[in-house]
Short mmCIF file of C-alpha atoms in Angstrom, two decimals:
data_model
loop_
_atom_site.label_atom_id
_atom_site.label_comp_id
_atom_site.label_asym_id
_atom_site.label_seq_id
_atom_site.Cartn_x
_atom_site.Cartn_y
_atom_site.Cartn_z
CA UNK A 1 95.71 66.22 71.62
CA UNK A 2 98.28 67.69 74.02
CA UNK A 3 99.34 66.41 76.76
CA UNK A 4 98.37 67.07 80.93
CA UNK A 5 101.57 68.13 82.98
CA UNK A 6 103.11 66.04 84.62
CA UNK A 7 102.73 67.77 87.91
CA UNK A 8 100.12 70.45 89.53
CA UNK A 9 100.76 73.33 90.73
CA UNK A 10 98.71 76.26 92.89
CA UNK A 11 98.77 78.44 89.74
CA UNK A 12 96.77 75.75 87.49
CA UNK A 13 94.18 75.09 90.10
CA UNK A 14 93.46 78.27 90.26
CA UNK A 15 92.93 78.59 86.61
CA UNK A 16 91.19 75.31 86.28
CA UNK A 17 88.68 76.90 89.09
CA UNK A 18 88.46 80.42 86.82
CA UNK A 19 88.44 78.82 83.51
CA UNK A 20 88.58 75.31 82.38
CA UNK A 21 89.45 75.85 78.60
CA UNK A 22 92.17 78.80 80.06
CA UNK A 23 93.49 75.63 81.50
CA UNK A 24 93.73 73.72 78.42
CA UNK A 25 94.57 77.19 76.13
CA UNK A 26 97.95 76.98 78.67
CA UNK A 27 98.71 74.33 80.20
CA UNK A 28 97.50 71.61 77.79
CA UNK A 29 98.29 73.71 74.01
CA UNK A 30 101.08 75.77 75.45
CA UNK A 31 99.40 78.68 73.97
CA UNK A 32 101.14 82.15 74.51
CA UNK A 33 98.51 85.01 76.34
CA UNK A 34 97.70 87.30 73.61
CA UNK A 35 98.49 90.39 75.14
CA UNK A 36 100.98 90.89 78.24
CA UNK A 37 99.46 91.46 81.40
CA UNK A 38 101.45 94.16 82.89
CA UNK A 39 100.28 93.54 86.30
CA UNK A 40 102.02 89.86 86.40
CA UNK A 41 105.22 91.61 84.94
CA UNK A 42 105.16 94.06 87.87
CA UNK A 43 104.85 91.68 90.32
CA UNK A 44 107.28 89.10 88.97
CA UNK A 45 109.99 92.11 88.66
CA UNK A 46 109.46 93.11 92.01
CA UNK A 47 109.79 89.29 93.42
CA UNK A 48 112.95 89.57 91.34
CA UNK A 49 114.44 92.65 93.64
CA UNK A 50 113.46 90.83 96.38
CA UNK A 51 114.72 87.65 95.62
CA UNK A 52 117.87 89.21 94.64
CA UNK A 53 118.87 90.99 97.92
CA UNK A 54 118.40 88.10 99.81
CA UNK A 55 120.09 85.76 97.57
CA UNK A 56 123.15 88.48 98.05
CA UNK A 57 122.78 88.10 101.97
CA UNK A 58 122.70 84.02 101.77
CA UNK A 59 126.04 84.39 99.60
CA UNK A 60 127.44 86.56 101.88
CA UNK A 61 127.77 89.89 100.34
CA UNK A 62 125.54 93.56 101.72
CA UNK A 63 123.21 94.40 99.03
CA UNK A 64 122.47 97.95 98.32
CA UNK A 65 119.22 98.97 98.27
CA UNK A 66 119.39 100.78 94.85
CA UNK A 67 120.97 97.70 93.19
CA UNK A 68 118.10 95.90 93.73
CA UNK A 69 115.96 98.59 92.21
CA UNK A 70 117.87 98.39 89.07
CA UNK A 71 117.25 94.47 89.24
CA UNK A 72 113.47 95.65 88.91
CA UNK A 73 113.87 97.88 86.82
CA UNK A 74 115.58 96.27 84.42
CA UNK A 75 112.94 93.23 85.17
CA UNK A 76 110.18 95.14 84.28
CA UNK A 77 111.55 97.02 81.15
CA UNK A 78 112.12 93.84 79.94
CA UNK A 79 109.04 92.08 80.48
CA UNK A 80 107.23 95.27 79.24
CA UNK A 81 109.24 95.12 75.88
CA UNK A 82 106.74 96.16 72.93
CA UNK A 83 103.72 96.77 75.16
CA UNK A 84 102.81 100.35 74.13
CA UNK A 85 99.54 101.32 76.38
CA UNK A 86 101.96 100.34 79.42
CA UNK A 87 102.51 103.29 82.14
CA UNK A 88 105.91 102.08 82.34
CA UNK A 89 107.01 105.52 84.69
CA UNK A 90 104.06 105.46 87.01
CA UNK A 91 105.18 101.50 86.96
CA UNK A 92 108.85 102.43 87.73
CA UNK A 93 107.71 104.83 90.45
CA UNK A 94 105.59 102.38 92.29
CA UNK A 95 107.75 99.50 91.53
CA UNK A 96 111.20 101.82 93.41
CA UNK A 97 108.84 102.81 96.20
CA UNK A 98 107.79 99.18 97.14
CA UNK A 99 110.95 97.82 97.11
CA UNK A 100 112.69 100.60 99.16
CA UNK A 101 109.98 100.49 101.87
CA UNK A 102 109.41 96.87 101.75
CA UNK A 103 113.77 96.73 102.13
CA UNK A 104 113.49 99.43 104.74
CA UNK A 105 111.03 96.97 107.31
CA UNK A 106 111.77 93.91 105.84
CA UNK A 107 115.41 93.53 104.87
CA UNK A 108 117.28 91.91 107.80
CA UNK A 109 114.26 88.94 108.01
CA UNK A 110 116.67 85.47 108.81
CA UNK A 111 115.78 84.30 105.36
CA UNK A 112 117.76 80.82 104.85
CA UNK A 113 116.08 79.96 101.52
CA UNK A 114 114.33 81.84 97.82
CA UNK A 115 112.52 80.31 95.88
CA UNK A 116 112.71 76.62 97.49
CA UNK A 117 111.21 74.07 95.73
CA UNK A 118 108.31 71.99 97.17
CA UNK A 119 106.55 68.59 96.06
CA UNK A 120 103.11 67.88 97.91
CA UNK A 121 101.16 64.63 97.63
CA UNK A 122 97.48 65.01 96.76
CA UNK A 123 95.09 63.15 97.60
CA UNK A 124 91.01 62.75 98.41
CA UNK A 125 90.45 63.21 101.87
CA UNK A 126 86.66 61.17 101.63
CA UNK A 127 88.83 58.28 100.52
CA UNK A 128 92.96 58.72 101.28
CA UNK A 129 93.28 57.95 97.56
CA UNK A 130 96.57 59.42 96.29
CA UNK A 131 95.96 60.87 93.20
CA UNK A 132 98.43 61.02 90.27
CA UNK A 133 99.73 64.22 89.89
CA UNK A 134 102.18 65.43 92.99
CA UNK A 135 101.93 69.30 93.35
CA UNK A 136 105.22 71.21 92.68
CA UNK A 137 105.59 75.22 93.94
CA UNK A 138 107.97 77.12 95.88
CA UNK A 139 108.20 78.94 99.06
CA UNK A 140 109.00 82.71 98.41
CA UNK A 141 111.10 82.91 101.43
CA UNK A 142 111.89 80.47 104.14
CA UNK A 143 112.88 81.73 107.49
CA UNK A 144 115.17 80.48 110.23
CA UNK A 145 112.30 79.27 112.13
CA UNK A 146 110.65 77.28 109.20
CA UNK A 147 108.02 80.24 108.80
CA UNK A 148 107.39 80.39 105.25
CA UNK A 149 106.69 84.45 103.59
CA UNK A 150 104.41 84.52 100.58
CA UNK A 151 104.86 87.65 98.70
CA UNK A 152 101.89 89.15 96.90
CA UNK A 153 101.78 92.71 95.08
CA UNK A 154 97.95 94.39 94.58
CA UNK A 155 97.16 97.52 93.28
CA UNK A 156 94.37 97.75 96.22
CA UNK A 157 94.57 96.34 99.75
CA UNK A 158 93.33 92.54 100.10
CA UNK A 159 90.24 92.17 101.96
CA UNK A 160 90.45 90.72 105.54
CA UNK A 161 89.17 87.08 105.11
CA UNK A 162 92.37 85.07 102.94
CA UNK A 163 90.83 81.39 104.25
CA UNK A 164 89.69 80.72 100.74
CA UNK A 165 92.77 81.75 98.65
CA UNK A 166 93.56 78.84 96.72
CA UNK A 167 96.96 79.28 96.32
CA UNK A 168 97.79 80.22 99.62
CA UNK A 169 96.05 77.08 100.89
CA UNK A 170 98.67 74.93 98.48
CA UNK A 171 101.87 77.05 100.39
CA UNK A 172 99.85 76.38 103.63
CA UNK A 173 99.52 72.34 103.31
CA UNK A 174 103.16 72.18 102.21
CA UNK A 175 104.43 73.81 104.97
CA UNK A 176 105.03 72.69 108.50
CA UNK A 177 104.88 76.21 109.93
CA UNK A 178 102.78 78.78 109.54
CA UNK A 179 102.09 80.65 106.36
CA UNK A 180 102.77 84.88 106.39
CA UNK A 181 101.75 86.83 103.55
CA UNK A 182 103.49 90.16 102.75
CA UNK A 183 101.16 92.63 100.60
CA UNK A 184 102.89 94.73 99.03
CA UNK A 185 100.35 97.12 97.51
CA UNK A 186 101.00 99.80 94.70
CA UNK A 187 100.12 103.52 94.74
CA UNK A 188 100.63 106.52 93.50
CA UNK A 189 101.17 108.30 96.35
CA UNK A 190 102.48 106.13 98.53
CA UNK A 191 103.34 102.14 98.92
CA UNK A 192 102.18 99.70 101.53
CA UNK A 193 103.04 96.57 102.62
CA UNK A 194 100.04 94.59 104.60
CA UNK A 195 101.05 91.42 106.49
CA UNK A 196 98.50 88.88 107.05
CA UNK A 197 98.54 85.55 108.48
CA UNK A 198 97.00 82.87 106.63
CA UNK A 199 95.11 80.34 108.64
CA UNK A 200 93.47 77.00 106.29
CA UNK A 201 90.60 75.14 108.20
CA UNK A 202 90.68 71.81 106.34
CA UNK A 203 88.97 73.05 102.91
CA UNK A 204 91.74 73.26 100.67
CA UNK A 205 92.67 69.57 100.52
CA UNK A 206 88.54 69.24 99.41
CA UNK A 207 88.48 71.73 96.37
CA UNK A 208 92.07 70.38 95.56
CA UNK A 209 91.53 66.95 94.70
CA UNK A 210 87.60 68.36 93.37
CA UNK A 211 89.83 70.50 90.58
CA UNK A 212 92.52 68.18 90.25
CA UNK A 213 89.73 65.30 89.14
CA UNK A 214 87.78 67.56 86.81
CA UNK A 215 91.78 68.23 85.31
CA UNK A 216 92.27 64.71 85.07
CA UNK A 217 89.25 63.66 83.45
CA UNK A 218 89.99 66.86 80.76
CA UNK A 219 86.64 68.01 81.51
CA UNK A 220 87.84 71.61 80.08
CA UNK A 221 84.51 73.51 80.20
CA UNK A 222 84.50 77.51 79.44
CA UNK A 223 83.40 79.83 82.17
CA UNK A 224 81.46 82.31 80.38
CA UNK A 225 81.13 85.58 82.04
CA UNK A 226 81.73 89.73 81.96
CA UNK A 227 85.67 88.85 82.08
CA UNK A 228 85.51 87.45 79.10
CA UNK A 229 86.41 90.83 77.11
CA UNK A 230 89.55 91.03 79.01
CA UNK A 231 90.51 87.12 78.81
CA UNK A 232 94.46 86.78 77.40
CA UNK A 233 93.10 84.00 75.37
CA UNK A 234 89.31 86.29 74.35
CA UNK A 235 90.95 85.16 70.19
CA UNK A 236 91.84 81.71 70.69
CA UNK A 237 88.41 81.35 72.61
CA UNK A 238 86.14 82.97 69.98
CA UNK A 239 88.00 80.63 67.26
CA UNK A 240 87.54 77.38 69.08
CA UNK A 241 83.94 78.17 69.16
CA UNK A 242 83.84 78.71 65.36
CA UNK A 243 86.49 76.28 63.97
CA UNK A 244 85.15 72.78 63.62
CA UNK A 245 87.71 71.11 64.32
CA UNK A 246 87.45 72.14 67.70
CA UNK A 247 84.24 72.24 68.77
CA UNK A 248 82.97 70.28 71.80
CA UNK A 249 80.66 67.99 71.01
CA UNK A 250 76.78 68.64 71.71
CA UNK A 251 74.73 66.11 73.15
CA UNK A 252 71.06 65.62 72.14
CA UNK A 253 69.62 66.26 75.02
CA UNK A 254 65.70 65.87 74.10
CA UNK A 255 63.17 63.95 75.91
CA UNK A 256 63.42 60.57 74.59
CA UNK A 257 66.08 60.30 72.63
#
């Protein structure tokens, strides 16, 4: 039986919270998604442009605007390698036009760290308990000021109310200052980028320990439900269910017994 890592993280709570066997497909097997999703390669080349022109400014150098399109462009070809249905120059489009506008309003923010590394304590807030497991992330960017920028790419604009986001909430309690999210939204006309200020109001730190517990215990139920046709684990999922040596166990559950 594999093992539990040794540290949470925003991304597997809010897996644990869609899917408890997703959780232990990934995080506890190591199992690779069966199919690439091309929206996560998208998003992770574009962090990659951005990332990169700012890591330029720290070291002292100008960045040009079309050097950090190649960055995502080579970002995405690469992560897109062998995926055939994928779009990839509606992708490329959309992927130039984001970075270019979001460069064009964004590019001279007093960034003074990418990508820096946080560790957050967990624990119950009914009883102060620290649980086991510290939470590890990083801050997108981190401004002169402390402010910390979250960077999200959608292909649709986010709805008003973020209080619930998961993940932001984890960014939120590890920071001192507030939390700004940058939406970068995809089109194919033309690219956006919404800016919304995330506010938590004490819930997080409740469903946090709540998932963390159920991960501890390995209570790694399956969520069945419509997006199960489109799961990057729909294989592995149908064969735990018919492989023996892998079935949950089923309780007896009749009346006096």
């Amino acid at each position: 039986m594999g093992d539990i890592p040794p540290t949470s993280s925003a991304s597997q709570l809010v897996t644990y919270a869609m899917c408890g066997r997703k959780y232990y497909f990934i995080y506890v097997l190591g199992l690779e998604p069966e199919k690439k999703s091309t929206a996560l390669v998208f998003g992770s080349a574009v962090h990659g442009a951005l990332g990169f022109w700012f890591n330029e400014k720290l070291a002292g150098r100008v960045p040009l605007v079309p050097a950090a399109e190649q960055v995502f462009l080579a970002d995405l070809n690469a992560g897109l390698a062998g995926v055939s249905e994928a779009d990839t120059t509606d992708l490329e489009e959309q992927g130039r036009a984001l970075v270019r506008l979001y460069l064009k309003k964004y590019g001279e923010l007093p960034v003074v760290a990418v990508e820096q590394e946080f560790v957050l304590s967990m624990h119950d807030p009914e009883t102060g308990e620290v649980l086991p497991r510290p939470l590890r992330g990083y801050f997108d960017f981190v401004l002169g000021d402390g402010r910390v920028i979250e960077l999200k790419t959608s292909s649709r604009k986010w709805g008003a109310d973020v209080s619930k986001h998961l993940q932001l909430g984890a960014y939120a309690a590890a920071s001192t200052r507030p939390v700004e999210v940058h939406v970068l939204v995809r089109r194919r006309r033309d690219a956006v980028v919404d800016v919304m200020n995330y506010n938590p109001d004490g819930w997080w730190h409740h469903a946090a320990a709540a998932l963390e517990r159920g991960i501890l215990a390995r209570h790694f139920a399956p969520s069945p439900g419509p997006m199960c046709s489109t799961c990057d684990f729909a294989s592995a999922c149908s064969d735990w269910k018919t492989d023996g040596h892998h079935r949950l166990p089923v309780l007896d559950a009749r009346v006096g017994t």
